Amino acid sequence: MIYEDLKGKNVLVTGSSSGIGAATAVLFSRQGCFVGVHYFRTKDGAEKTLEQVKQNSDGLLLRADVRDEKQVNEMVEQFAREAGGIDILVNNAGSLIDRQPFETATVDYHDDVYATNVRSILLVTRSALPYLKKSRGNIVNIGSVAGHHGGGNGSGIYAGAKAAVATETISMAKEFAPYGIRVNSVLPGFIETRFHERFSPQQRWKEVAEQTPLGRNGTAEDIAKVVLFLASEAAGFITGEYIAVNGGLYMRA
Ligand SMILES: NC(=O)c1ccc[n+]([C@@H]2O[C@H](COP(=O)([O-])OP(=O)(O)OC[C@H]3O[C@@H](n4cnc5c(N)ncnc54)[C@H](OP(=O)(O)O)[C@@H]3O)[C@@H](O)[C@H]2O)c1
């Protein structure tokens, strides 16, 4: 166990049927947390995550399209009811959906990217807020370094959405601080998950690893460890902050 204070906390991790969310859910279970394992399309992935969670602690399978207010409200209510409250919310569900440059991007694509990556955070956070107020809990939003550097080939609209996640993290941190709720974000770089299996050729994986000062691409666990730090008392005086996790690929003063 890394963080003793996380023991017994109720943690909802959106998008934990795969990749970063799955690794985060499992790492929280290793601290003795009760974990909400959420999915939308990938039920078998979520079942696999829950199986791993149950090897360490306990959890609950939850389904919702994070773009849909009614589904989100029902999902959050179900988790809060069965867990007995919410201490930590990880807004991780998100996707590039497709690679569409501005020149040819459809309005439907644009709106879907923002609904999946930005509206989702509004909906889940607002629904969980009454419970987080009670627990004086905290929120970790998963952004992206793309939100800082503008993204690569056909990912500019996604980069814009992730920039909104970064800014709204600060806005939420200000609004929720009077309730004792901290809000922070993690900005992954190139992380080897289904995300890049879908959207980047293997040659790109190799190129990025070679360009990265630490000499490799990231793993889902690299991100999960930082999410746990931000959610723990070790980060008890940190709010409205982000940590970029990218092996030194994008450094800023
Ligand atoms: N991998 C990277 O290099 C990288 C870099 C920067 C940021 N990120 C961000 O990190 C987060 C996790 O990505 P990942 O790499 O772990 O990708 P992933 O393996 O594809 O996982 C994405 C997760 O998001 C969920 N999701 C997507 N659309 C959803 C919707 N409409 N409703 C509910 N859930 C939805 C998926 O659920 P289902 O499959 O069950 O539908 C899945 O659990 C995302 O926010 C992504 O933008 C990733």
Coordinates of C-alpha atoms and ligand atoms in Angstrom, one line a residue:
M1 CA 0.0 0.0 0.0
I2 CA 1.3 3.5 -0.9
Y3 CA -1.2 5.9 0.7
E4 CA -2.7 4.7 4.1
D5 CA -5.2 7.6 4.1
L6 CA -6.9 6.3 1.0
K7 CA -8.0 3.1 2.8
G8 CA -11.8 2.7 2.9
K9 CA -12.5 5.6 0.5
N10 CA -15.2 5.3 -2.1
V11 CA -13.7 6.1 -5.5
L12 CA -15.6 6.5 -8.8
V13 CA -13.3 6.1 -11.8
T14 CA -15.1 6.9 -15.1
G15 CA -13.9 5.0 -18.2
S16 CA -12.3 2.2 -16.2
S17 CA -13.1 -0.5 -18.7
S18 CA -9.7 0.1 -20.4
G19 CA -6.3 1.8 -20.3
I20 CA -5.6 4.6 -17.8
G21 CA -9.0 4.2 -16.0
A22 CA -8.6 0.5 -15.5
A23 CA -5.1 0.8 -14.1
T24 CA -6.3 3.6 -11.8
A25 CA -9.2 1.6 -10.5
V26 CA -6.9 -1.4 -9.7
L27 CA -4.3 0.8 -8.0
F28 CA -7.1 2.4 -5.8
S29 CA -8.2 -1.1 -4.9
R30 CA -4.7 -1.9 -3.7
Q31 CA -5.1 0.9 -1.2
G32 CA -8.3 -0.7 0.2
C33 CA -10.8 1.6 -1.6
F34 CA -14.3 0.6 -2.8
V35 CA -14.1 1.3 -6.5
G36 CA -16.9 2.2 -9.0
V37 CA -15.8 0.6 -12.3
H38 CA -17.5 2.5 -15.0
Y39 CA -17.9 1.6 -18.7
F40 CA -20.1 2.4 -21.7
R41 CA -19.3 0.1 -24.7
T42 CA -16.7 -2.3 -23.3
K43 CA -18.5 -4.4 -20.7
D44 CA -15.9 -7.3 -20.9
G45 CA -13.1 -4.8 -20.1
A46 CA -15.0 -3.4 -17.2
E47 CA -15.7 -7.0 -15.9
K48 CA -12.0 -7.7 -16.1
T49 CA -11.1 -4.6 -14.2
L50 CA -13.7 -5.4 -11.5
E51 CA -12.3 -8.9 -11.2
Q52 CA -8.8 -7.4 -10.5
V53 CA -10.3 -4.9 -8.1
K54 CA -12.0 -7.7 -6.1
Q55 CA -8.6 -9.4 -5.6
N56 CA -7.7 -6.5 -3.4
S57 CA -10.9 -4.9 -2.1
D58 CA -14.4 -4.5 -3.5
G59 CA -16.2 -2.5 -6.2
L60 CA -19.2 -2.1 -8.4
L61 CA -19.9 -2.3 -12.1
L62 CA -21.5 0.9 -13.5
R63 CA -22.7 1.7 -17.0
A64 CA -23.4 5.1 -18.6
D65 CA -22.8 7.2 -21.7
V66 CA -21.0 10.1 -20.1
R67 CA -22.4 12.5 -22.7
D68 CA -26.0 11.7 -21.4
E69 CA -27.2 13.6 -18.3
K70 CA -29.9 11.1 -17.3
Q71 CA -27.6 8.1 -17.6
V72 CA -24.9 9.9 -15.7
N73 CA -27.2 10.9 -12.9
E74 CA -28.5 7.4 -12.5
M75 CA -25.0 5.9 -12.5
V76 CA -23.7 8.4 -9.9
E77 CA -26.8 7.8 -7.7
Q78 CA -26.4 4.1 -7.9
F79 CA -22.7 4.3 -6.9
A80 CA -23.3 6.7 -4.0
R81 CA -26.2 4.6 -2.7
E82 CA -24.4 1.3 -2.8
A83 CA -21.0 2.6 -1.7
G84 CA -22.5 4.9 1.0
G85 CA -21.1 8.1 -0.4
I86 CA -18.3 9.4 -2.7
D87 CA -14.9 10.5 -1.5
I88 CA -12.9 10.7 -4.8
L89 CA -14.0 11.2 -8.4
V90 CA -11.7 10.5 -11.2
N91 CA -13.0 12.1 -14.5
N92 CA -11.1 9.9 -16.9
A93 CA -13.5 8.8 -19.6
G94 CA -12.6 10.5 -22.9
S95 CA -11.6 9.9 -26.5
L96 CA -10.1 11.3 -29.6
I97 CA -12.9 9.6 -31.4
D98 CA -11.3 10.2 -34.9
R99 CA -8.6 12.2 -36.5
Q100 CA -10.2 15.1 -38.3
P101 CA -8.2 18.2 -39.3
F102 CA -10.0 21.6 -38.9
E103 CA -10.2 22.0 -42.7
T104 CA -12.5 19.0 -43.1
A105 CA -13.9 18.3 -39.6
T106 CA -17.6 17.8 -39.4
V107 CA -19.7 19.7 -36.9
D108 CA -20.9 16.4 -35.5
Y109 CA -17.3 15.3 -34.9
H110 CA -16.5 18.6 -33.1
D111 CA -19.6 18.4 -30.9
D112 CA -19.0 14.7 -30.1
V113 CA -15.4 15.4 -29.0
Y114 CA -16.5 18.2 -26.7
A115 CA -19.5 16.2 -25.3
T116 CA -17.2 13.2 -24.6
N117 CA -14.3 15.0 -23.1
V118 CA -15.8 18.3 -21.6
R119 CA -19.6 18.0 -21.1
S120 CA -18.9 14.6 -19.5
I121 CA -16.9 16.3 -16.7
L122 CA -19.6 18.8 -16.1
L123 CA -22.3 16.1 -15.8
V124 CA -20.4 13.6 -13.7
T125 CA -19.0 16.3 -11.4
R126 CA -22.3 18.1 -10.8
S127 CA -24.0 14.8 -10.0
A128 CA -21.3 13.8 -7.6
L129 CA -21.0 17.2 -5.9
P130 CA -23.5 16.8 -3.1
Y131 CA -21.6 13.6 -2.0
L132 CA -18.2 15.2 -2.4
K133 CA -19.4 18.2 -0.3
K134 CA -20.3 15.8 2.5
S135 CA -17.0 13.9 2.4
R136 CA -14.9 17.0 1.7
G137 CA -13.5 14.8 -1.0
N138 CA -11.5 15.6 -4.2
I139 CA -11.6 15.3 -7.9
V140 CA -8.9 14.4 -10.5
N141 CA -9.6 15.3 -14.1
I142 CA -7.6 13.6 -16.9
G143 CA -6.6 16.2 -19.4
S144 CA -3.8 15.9 -22.0
V145 CA -0.6 17.5 -22.9
A146 CA -2.3 18.1 -26.3
G147 CA -4.3 20.8 -24.5
H148 CA -1.0 22.7 -24.1
H149 CA 0.8 22.0 -27.4
G150 CA -2.3 21.9 -29.7
G151 CA -2.1 18.2 -30.6
G152 CA -0.8 16.5 -33.7
N153 CA -2.2 15.2 -37.0
G154 CA -6.0 15.7 -36.9
S155 CA -6.2 16.0 -33.1
G156 CA -6.5 19.8 -32.9
I157 CA -10.2 19.7 -31.9
Y158 CA -9.5 17.1 -29.2
A159 CA -6.6 19.3 -28.0
G160 CA -9.0 22.3 -27.7
A161 CA -11.4 20.1 -25.6
K162 CA -8.5 19.0 -23.3
A163 CA -7.5 22.7 -22.9
A164 CA -11.0 23.3 -21.7
V165 CA -10.5 20.5 -19.2
A166 CA -7.3 22.1 -17.9
T167 CA -9.0 25.5 -17.5
E168 CA -12.2 24.1 -16.0
T169 CA -10.1 22.3 -13.5
I170 CA -8.9 25.6 -12.2
S171 CA -12.4 27.1 -12.3
M172 CA -13.8 24.1 -10.3
A173 CA -10.9 24.3 -7.8
K174 CA -11.9 27.9 -7.1
E175 CA -15.7 27.2 -6.9
F176 CA -15.4 24.1 -4.8
A177 CA -12.6 25.2 -2.4
P178 CA -15.1 26.7 0.1
Y179 CA -16.5 23.1 0.4
G180 CA -13.1 21.7 1.2
I181 CA -13.0 19.9 -2.2
R182 CA -9.7 19.9 -4.1
V183 CA -9.7 19.6 -7.9
N184 CA -6.5 18.8 -9.9
S185 CA -5.6 17.3 -13.2
V186 CA -3.1 14.9 -14.7
L187 CA -2.0 15.5 -18.3
P188 CA -0.8 12.3 -19.9
G189 CA 1.7 12.4 -22.8
F190 CA 1.9 9.4 -25.2
I191 CA 0.5 6.5 -23.1
E192 CA 0.4 2.9 -24.5
T193 CA -3.3 2.1 -24.3
R194 CA -6.2 1.2 -26.7
F195 CA -6.3 5.0 -27.4
H196 CA -3.2 4.8 -29.5
E197 CA -3.9 1.3 -30.7
R198 CA -6.9 2.9 -32.4
F199 CA -5.5 6.2 -33.6
S200 CA -1.7 5.9 -34.1
P201 CA 0.3 3.5 -36.3
Q202 CA 3.0 1.4 -34.6
Q203 CA 5.7 3.5 -36.4
R204 CA 4.5 6.5 -34.4
W205 CA 4.8 4.6 -31.1
K206 CA 8.4 3.9 -32.0
E207 CA 9.2 7.5 -33.1
V208 CA 7.7 9.1 -29.9
A209 CA 9.5 6.7 -27.6
E210 CA 12.8 7.6 -29.4
Q211 CA 12.1 11.4 -29.0
T212 CA 11.2 11.1 -25.3
P213 CA 14.0 12.0 -23.0
L214 CA 13.2 9.1 -20.6
G215 CA 13.5 6.8 -23.6
R216 CA 10.0 5.1 -23.6
N217 CA 6.3 5.8 -24.0
G218 CA 4.2 5.9 -20.9
T219 CA 2.1 3.2 -19.3
A220 CA -1.4 3.4 -17.8
E221 CA 0.2 2.7 -14.4
D222 CA 2.5 5.8 -14.8
I223 CA -0.7 7.9 -14.9
A224 CA -2.5 6.0 -12.2
K225 CA 0.3 6.5 -9.7
V226 CA 0.0 10.3 -10.1
V227 CA -3.8 10.2 -9.8
L228 CA -3.4 8.5 -6.5
F229 CA -0.9 11.0 -5.3
L230 CA -3.3 13.9 -6.1
A231 CA -6.2 12.1 -4.5
S232 CA -4.2 11.4 -1.3
E233 CA -3.4 13.5 1.7
A234 CA 0.1 13.8 0.4
A235 CA -1.4 16.4 -2.0
G236 CA -3.6 17.9 0.8
F237 CA -2.6 21.5 0.0
I238 CA -2.7 21.2 -3.8
T239 CA -5.7 22.4 -5.8
G240 CA -6.2 23.8 -9.3
E241 CA -2.9 22.3 -10.3
Y242 CA -1.9 19.9 -13.0
I243 CA 0.9 17.4 -13.4
A244 CA 2.1 16.5 -16.9
V245 CA 3.3 12.9 -17.1
N246 CA 5.2 12.5 -20.4
G247 CA 8.7 11.3 -19.8
G248 CA 10.0 14.8 -20.5
L249 CA 8.6 15.0 -24.1
Y250 CA 7.0 18.4 -23.4
M251 CA 8.8 20.5 -20.8
R252 CA 7.9 24.0 -19.8
A253 CA 9.4 26.7 -17.5
Ligands
LIG1 N1 -3.4 7.2 -24.1 C1 -2.9 8.4 -24.2 O1 -1.8 8.6 -24.8 C2 -3.6 9.6 -23.7 C3 -3.0 10.9 -23.7 C4 -3.6 12.0 -23.2 C5 -4.8 11.9 -22.6 N2 -5.5 10.7 -22.6 C6 -6.8 10.7 -21.9 O2 -6.8 9.6 -20.9 C7 -8.2 9.2 -20.8 C8 -8.2 7.6 -20.8 O3 -7.7 7.3 -22.1 P1 -7.0 5.8 -22.4 O4 -5.7 6.1 -23.1 O5 -7.1 5.0 -21.2 O6 -8.0 5.3 -23.6 P2 -8.9 4.0 -23.7 O7 -8.1 2.8 -23.3 O8 -9.5 4.0 -25.0 O9 -10.1 4.2 -22.6 C9 -11.1 5.2 -22.7 C10 -12.1 5.0 -21.7 O10 -13.1 6.1 -21.8 C11 -14.4 5.5 -21.9 N3 -15.3 6.3 -22.7 C12 -15.1 6.8 -24.0 N4 -16.2 7.4 -24.4 C13 -17.2 7.3 -23.5 C14 -18.5 7.6 -23.4 N5 -19.2 8.3 -24.3 N6 -19.2 7.3 -22.2 C15 -18.6 6.6 -21.2 N7 -17.3 6.2 -21.3 C16 -16.6 6.5 -22.4 C17 -14.2 4.1 -22.5 O11 -15.3 3.3 -22.1 P3 -15.9 2.1 -23.1 O12 -14.8 1.6 -23.9 O13 -16.5 1.2 -22.1 O14 -17.0 2.8 -23.9 C18 -12.9 3.7 -21.9 O15 -13.1 3.1 -20.6 C19 -9.0 9.9 -21.8 O16 -9.6 11.0 -21.3 C20 -7.9 10.3 -22.9 O17 -8.4 11.4 -23.6 C21 -4.9 9.6 -23.1

